[in-house]
mmCIF file with all atom_site columns, C-alpha atoms in Angstrom:
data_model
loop_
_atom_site.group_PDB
_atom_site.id
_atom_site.type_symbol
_atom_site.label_atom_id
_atom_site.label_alt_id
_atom_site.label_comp_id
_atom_site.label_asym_id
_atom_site.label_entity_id
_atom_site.label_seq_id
_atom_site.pdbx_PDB_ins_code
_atom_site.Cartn_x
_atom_site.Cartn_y
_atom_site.Cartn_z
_atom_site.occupancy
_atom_site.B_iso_or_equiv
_atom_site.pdbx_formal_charge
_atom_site.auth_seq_id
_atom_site.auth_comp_id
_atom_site.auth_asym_id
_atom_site.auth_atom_id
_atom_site.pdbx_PDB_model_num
ATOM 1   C CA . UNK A 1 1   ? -127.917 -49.536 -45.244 1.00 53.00 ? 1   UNK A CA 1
ATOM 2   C CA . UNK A 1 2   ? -129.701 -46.666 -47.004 1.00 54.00 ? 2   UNK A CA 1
ATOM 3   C CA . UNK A 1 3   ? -132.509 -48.520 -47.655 1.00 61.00 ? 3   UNK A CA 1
ATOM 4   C CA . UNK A 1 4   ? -132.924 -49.023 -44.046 1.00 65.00 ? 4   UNK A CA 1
ATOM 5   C CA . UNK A 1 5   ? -132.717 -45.225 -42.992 1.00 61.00 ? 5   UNK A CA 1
ATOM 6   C CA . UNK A 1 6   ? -135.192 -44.480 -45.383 1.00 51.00 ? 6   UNK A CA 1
ATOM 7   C CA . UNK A 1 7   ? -137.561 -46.601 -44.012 1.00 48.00 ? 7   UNK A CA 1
ATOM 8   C CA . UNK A 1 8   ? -136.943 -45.339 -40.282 1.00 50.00 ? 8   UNK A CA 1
ATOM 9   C CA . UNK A 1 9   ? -136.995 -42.264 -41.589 1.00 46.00 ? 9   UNK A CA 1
ATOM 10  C CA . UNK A 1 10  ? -140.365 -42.671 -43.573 1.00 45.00 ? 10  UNK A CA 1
ATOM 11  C CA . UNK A 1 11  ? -141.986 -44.806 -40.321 1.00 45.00 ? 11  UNK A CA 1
ATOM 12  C CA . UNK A 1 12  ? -140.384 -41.891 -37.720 1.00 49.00 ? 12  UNK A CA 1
ATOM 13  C CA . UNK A 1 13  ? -142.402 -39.407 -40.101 1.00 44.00 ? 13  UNK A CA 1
ATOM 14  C CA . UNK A 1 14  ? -145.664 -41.233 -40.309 1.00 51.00 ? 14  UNK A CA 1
ATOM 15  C CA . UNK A 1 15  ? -145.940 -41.785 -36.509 1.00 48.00 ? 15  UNK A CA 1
ATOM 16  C CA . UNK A 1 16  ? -145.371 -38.176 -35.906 1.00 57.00 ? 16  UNK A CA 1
ATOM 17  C CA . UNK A 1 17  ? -147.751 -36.705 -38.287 1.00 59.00 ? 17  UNK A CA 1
ATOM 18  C CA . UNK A 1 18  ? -150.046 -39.620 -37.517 1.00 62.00 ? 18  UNK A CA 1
ATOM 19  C CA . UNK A 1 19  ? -153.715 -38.403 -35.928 1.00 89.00 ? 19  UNK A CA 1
ATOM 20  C CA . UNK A 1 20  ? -154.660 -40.198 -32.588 1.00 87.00 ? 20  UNK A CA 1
ATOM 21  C CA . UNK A 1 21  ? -156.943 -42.358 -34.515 1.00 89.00 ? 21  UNK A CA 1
ATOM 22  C CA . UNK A 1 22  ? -154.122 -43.753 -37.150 1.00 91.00 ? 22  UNK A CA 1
ATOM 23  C CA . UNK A 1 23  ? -151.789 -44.158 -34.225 1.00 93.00 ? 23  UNK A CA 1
ATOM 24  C CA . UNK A 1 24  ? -154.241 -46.193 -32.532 1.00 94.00 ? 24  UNK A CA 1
ATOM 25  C CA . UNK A 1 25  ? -154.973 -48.759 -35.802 1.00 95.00 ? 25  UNK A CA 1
ATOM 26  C CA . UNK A 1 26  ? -151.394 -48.201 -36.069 1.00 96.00 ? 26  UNK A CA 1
ATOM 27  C CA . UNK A 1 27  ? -150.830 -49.671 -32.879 1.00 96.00 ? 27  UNK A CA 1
ATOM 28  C CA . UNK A 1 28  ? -153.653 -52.768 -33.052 1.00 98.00 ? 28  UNK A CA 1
ATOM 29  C CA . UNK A 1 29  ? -151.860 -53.609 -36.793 1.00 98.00 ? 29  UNK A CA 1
ATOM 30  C CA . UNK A 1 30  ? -148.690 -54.299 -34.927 1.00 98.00 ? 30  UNK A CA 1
ATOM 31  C CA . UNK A 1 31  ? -150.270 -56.057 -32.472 1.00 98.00 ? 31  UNK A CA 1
ATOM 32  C CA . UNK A 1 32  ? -151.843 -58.316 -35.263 1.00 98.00 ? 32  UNK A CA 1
ATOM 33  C CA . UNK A 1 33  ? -148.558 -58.384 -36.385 1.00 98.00 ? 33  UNK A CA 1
ATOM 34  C CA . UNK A 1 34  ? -146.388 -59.275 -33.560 1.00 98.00 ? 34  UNK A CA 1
ATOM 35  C CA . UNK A 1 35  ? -149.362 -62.291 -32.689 1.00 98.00 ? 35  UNK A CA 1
ATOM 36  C CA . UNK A 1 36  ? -149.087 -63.606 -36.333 1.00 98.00 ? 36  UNK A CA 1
ATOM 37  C CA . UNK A 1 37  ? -145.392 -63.746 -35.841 1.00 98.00 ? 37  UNK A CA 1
ATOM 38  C CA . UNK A 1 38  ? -145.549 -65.268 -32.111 1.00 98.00 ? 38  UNK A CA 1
ATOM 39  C CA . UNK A 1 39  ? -147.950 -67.711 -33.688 1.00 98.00 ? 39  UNK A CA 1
ATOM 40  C CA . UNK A 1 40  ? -145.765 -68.638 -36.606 1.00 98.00 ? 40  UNK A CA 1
ATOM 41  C CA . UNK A 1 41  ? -142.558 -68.763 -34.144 1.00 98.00 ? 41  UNK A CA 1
ATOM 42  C CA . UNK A 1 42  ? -144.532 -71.525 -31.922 1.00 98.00 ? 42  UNK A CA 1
ATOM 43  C CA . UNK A 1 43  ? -145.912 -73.765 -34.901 1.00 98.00 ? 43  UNK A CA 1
ATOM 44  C CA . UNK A 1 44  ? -142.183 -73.765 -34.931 1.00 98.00 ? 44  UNK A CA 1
ATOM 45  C CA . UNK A 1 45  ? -140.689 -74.406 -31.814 1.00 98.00 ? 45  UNK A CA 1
ATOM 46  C CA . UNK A 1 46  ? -138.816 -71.400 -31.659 1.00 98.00 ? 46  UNK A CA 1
ATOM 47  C CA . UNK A 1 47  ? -139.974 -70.510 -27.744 1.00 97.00 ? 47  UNK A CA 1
ATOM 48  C CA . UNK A 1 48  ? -136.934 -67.391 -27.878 1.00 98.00 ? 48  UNK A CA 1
ATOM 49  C CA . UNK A 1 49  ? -138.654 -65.789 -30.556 1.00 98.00 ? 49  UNK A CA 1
ATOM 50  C CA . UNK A 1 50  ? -142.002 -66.095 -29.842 1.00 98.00 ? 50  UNK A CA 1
ATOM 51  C CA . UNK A 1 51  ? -141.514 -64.745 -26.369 1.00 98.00 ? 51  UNK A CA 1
ATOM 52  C CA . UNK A 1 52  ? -140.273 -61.620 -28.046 1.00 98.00 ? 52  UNK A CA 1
ATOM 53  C CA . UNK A 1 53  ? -143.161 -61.087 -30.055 1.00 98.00 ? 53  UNK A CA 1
ATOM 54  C CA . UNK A 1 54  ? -145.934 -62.068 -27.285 1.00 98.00 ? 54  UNK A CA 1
ATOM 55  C CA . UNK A 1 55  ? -143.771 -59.716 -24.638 1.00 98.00 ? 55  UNK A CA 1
ATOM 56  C CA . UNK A 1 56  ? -143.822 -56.650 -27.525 1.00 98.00 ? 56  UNK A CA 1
ATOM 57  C CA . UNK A 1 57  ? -147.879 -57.929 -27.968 1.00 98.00 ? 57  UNK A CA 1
ATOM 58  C CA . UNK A 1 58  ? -148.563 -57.178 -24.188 1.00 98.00 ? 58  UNK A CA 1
ATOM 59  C CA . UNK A 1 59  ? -146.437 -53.804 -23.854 1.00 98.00 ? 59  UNK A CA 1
ATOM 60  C CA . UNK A 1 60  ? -148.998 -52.849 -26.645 1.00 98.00 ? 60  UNK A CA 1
ATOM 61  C CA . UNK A 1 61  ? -151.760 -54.249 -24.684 1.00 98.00 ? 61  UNK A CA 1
ATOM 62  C CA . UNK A 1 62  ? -150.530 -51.770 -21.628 1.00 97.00 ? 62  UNK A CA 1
ATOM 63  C CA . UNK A 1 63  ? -150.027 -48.924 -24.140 1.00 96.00 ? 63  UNK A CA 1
ATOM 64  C CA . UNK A 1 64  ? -153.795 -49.276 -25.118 1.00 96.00 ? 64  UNK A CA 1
ATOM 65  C CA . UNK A 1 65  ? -155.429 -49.690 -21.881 1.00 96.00 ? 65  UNK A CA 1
ATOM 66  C CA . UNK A 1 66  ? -152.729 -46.642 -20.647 1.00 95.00 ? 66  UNK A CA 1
ATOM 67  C CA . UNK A 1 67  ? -154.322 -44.180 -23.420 1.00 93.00 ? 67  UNK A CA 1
ATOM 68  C CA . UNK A 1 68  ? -157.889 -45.371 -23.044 1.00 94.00 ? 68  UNK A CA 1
ATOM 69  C CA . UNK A 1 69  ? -160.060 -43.228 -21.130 1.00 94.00 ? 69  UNK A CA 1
ATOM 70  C CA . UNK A 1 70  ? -163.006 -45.154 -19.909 1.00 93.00 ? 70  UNK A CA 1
ATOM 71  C CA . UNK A 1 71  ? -165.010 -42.617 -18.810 1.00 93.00 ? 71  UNK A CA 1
ATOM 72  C CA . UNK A 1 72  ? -165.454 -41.132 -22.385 1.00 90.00 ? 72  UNK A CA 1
ATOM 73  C CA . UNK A 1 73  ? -167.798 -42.681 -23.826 1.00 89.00 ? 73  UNK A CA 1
ATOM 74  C CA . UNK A 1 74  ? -170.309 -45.835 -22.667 1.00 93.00 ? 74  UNK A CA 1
ATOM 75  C CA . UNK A 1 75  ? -168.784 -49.158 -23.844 1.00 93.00 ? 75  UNK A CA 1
ATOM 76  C CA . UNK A 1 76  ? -165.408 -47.595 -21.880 1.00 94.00 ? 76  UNK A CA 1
ATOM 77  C CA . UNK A 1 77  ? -165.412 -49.716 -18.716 1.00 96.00 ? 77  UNK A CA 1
ATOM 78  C CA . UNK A 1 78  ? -165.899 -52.722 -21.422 1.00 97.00 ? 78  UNK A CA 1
ATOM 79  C CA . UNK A 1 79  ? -163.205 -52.152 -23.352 1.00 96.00 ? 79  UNK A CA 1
ATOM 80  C CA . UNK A 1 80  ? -160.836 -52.178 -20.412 1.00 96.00 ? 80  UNK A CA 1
ATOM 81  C CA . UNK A 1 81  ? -162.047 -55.282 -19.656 1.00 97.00 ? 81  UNK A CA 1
ATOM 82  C CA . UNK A 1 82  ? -161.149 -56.941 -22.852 1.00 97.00 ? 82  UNK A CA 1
ATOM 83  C CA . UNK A 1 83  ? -157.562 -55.124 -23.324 1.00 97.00 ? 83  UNK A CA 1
ATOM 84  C CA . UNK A 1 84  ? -156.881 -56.415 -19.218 1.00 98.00 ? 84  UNK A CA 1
ATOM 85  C CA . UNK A 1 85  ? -157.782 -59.795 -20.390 1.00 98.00 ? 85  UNK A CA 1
ATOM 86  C CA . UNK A 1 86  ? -156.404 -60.193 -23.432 1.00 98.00 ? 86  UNK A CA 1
ATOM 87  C CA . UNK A 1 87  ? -152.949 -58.629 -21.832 1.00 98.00 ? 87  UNK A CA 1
ATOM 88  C CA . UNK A 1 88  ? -153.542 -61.978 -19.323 1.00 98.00 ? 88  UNK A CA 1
ATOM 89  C CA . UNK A 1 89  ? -153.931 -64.005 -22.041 1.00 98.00 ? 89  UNK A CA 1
ATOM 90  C CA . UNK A 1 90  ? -150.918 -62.654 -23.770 1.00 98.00 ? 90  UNK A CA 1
ATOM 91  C CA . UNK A 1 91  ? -149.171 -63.728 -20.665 1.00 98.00 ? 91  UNK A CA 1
ATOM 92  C CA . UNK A 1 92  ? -150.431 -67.365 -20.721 1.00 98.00 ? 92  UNK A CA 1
ATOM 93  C CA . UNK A 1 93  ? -150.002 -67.948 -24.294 1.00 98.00 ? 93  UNK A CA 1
ATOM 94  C CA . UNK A 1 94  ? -146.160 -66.789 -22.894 1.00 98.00 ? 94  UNK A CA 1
ATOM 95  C CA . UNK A 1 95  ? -145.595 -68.719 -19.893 1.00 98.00 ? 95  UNK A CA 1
ATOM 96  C CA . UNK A 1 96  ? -147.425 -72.103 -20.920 1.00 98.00 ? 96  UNK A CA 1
ATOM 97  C CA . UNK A 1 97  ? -145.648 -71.633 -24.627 1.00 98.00 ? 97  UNK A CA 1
ATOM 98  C CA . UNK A 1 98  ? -150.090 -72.220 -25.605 1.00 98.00 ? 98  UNK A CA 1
ATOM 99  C CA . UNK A 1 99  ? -150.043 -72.023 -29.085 1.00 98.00 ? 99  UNK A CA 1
ATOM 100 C CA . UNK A 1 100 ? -154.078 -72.585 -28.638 1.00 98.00 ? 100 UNK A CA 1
ATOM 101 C CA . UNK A 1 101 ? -153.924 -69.212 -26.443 1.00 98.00 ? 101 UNK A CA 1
ATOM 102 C CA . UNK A 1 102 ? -152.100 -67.127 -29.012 1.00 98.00 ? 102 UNK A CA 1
ATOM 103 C CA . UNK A 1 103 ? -154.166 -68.108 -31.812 1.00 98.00 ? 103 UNK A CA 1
ATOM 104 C CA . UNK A 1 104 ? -157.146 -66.938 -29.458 1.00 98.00 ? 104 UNK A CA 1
ATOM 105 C CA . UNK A 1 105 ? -155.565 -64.124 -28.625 1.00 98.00 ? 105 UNK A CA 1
ATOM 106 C CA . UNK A 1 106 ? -154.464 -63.514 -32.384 1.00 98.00 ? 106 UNK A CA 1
ATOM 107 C CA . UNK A 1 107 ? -158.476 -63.878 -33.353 1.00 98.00 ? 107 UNK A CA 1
ATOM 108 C CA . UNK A 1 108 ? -159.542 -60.944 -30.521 1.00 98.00 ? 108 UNK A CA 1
ATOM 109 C CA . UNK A 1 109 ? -156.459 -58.742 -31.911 1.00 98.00 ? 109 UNK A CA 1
ATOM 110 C CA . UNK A 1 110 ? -157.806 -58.896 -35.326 1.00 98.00 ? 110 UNK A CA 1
ATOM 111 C CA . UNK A 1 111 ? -161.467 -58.411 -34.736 1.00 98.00 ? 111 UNK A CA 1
ATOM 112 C CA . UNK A 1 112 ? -160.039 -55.270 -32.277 1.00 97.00 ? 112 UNK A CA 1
ATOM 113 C CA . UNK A 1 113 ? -157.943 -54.089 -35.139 1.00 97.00 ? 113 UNK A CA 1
ATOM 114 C CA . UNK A 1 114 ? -161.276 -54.148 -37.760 1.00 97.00 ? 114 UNK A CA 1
ATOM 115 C CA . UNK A 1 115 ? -163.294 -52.167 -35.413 1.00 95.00 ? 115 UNK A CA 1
ATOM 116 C CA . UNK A 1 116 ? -161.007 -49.553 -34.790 1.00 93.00 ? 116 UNK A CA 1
ATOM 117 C CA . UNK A 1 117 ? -159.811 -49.374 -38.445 1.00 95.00 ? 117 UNK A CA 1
ATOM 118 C CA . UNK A 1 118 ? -163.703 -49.159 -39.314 1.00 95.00 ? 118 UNK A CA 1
ATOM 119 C CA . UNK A 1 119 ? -164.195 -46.411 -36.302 1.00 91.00 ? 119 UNK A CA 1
ATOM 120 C CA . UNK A 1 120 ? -160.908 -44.352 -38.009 1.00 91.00 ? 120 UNK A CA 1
ATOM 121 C CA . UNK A 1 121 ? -162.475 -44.421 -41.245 1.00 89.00 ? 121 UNK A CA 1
ATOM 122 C CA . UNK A 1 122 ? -165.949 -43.349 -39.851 1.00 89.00 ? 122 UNK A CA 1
ATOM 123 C CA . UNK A 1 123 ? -164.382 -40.474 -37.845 1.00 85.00 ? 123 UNK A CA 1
ATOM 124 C CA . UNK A 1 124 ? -162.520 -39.068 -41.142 1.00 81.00 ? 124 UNK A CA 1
ATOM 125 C CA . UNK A 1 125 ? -165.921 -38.823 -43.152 1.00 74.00 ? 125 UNK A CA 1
#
């Protein structure tokens, strides 16, 4: 039981001294995350559990297009694009239990999660 306050403890401290670009990778990891997990859930028939993890996917989905701020720099109005559609996709992967559609979705996730990772990195130099 210690071991787990710890941890909430160490993660509670991280996201609150976290800069706006680490929270942001630290939001597209879990979204990696939660897609590798709906995707492993499905190869396995386990619907419940994937539906948890591709639900928690799109509520980050929403978070992202929430905070972004299109109007700041050119490829803005593009970028809201892709999070809108890959939120729909999230949704189909969901409701048509689209293994397919996850793995899709789990490809876009990780190729957004490079960039901004890559963008973090730049910014901090």
């Amino acid at each position: 039981m210690y071991s787990n306050q710890a941890r909430n403890a160490y993660v509670g401290s991280s996201v609150t001294t976290a800069g706006p670009a680490r929270l942001l990778v630290m939001l597209v990891e879990r979204l990696v995350l939660d897609l590798e997990r709906a995707q492993a859930a499905q190869q396995a028939g386990n619907h419940s559990e994937a539906t948890t993890h591709l639900v928690h996917a799109q509520d980050i989905v929403f978070e992202l297009e929430a905070s972004l701020k299109p109007e700041m720099f050119s490829a803005g109005p593009q970028l809201a694009s892709i999070y809108a559609f890959l939120r729909s996709q999230l949704v189909q992967a969901n409701v048509r239990r689209d293994l397919g559609t996850t793995q899709w979705c789990l490809g876009l996730a990780t190729a957004l999660c490079d960039t901004w990772r890559t963008a973090a990195l730049q910014a901090a130099h």
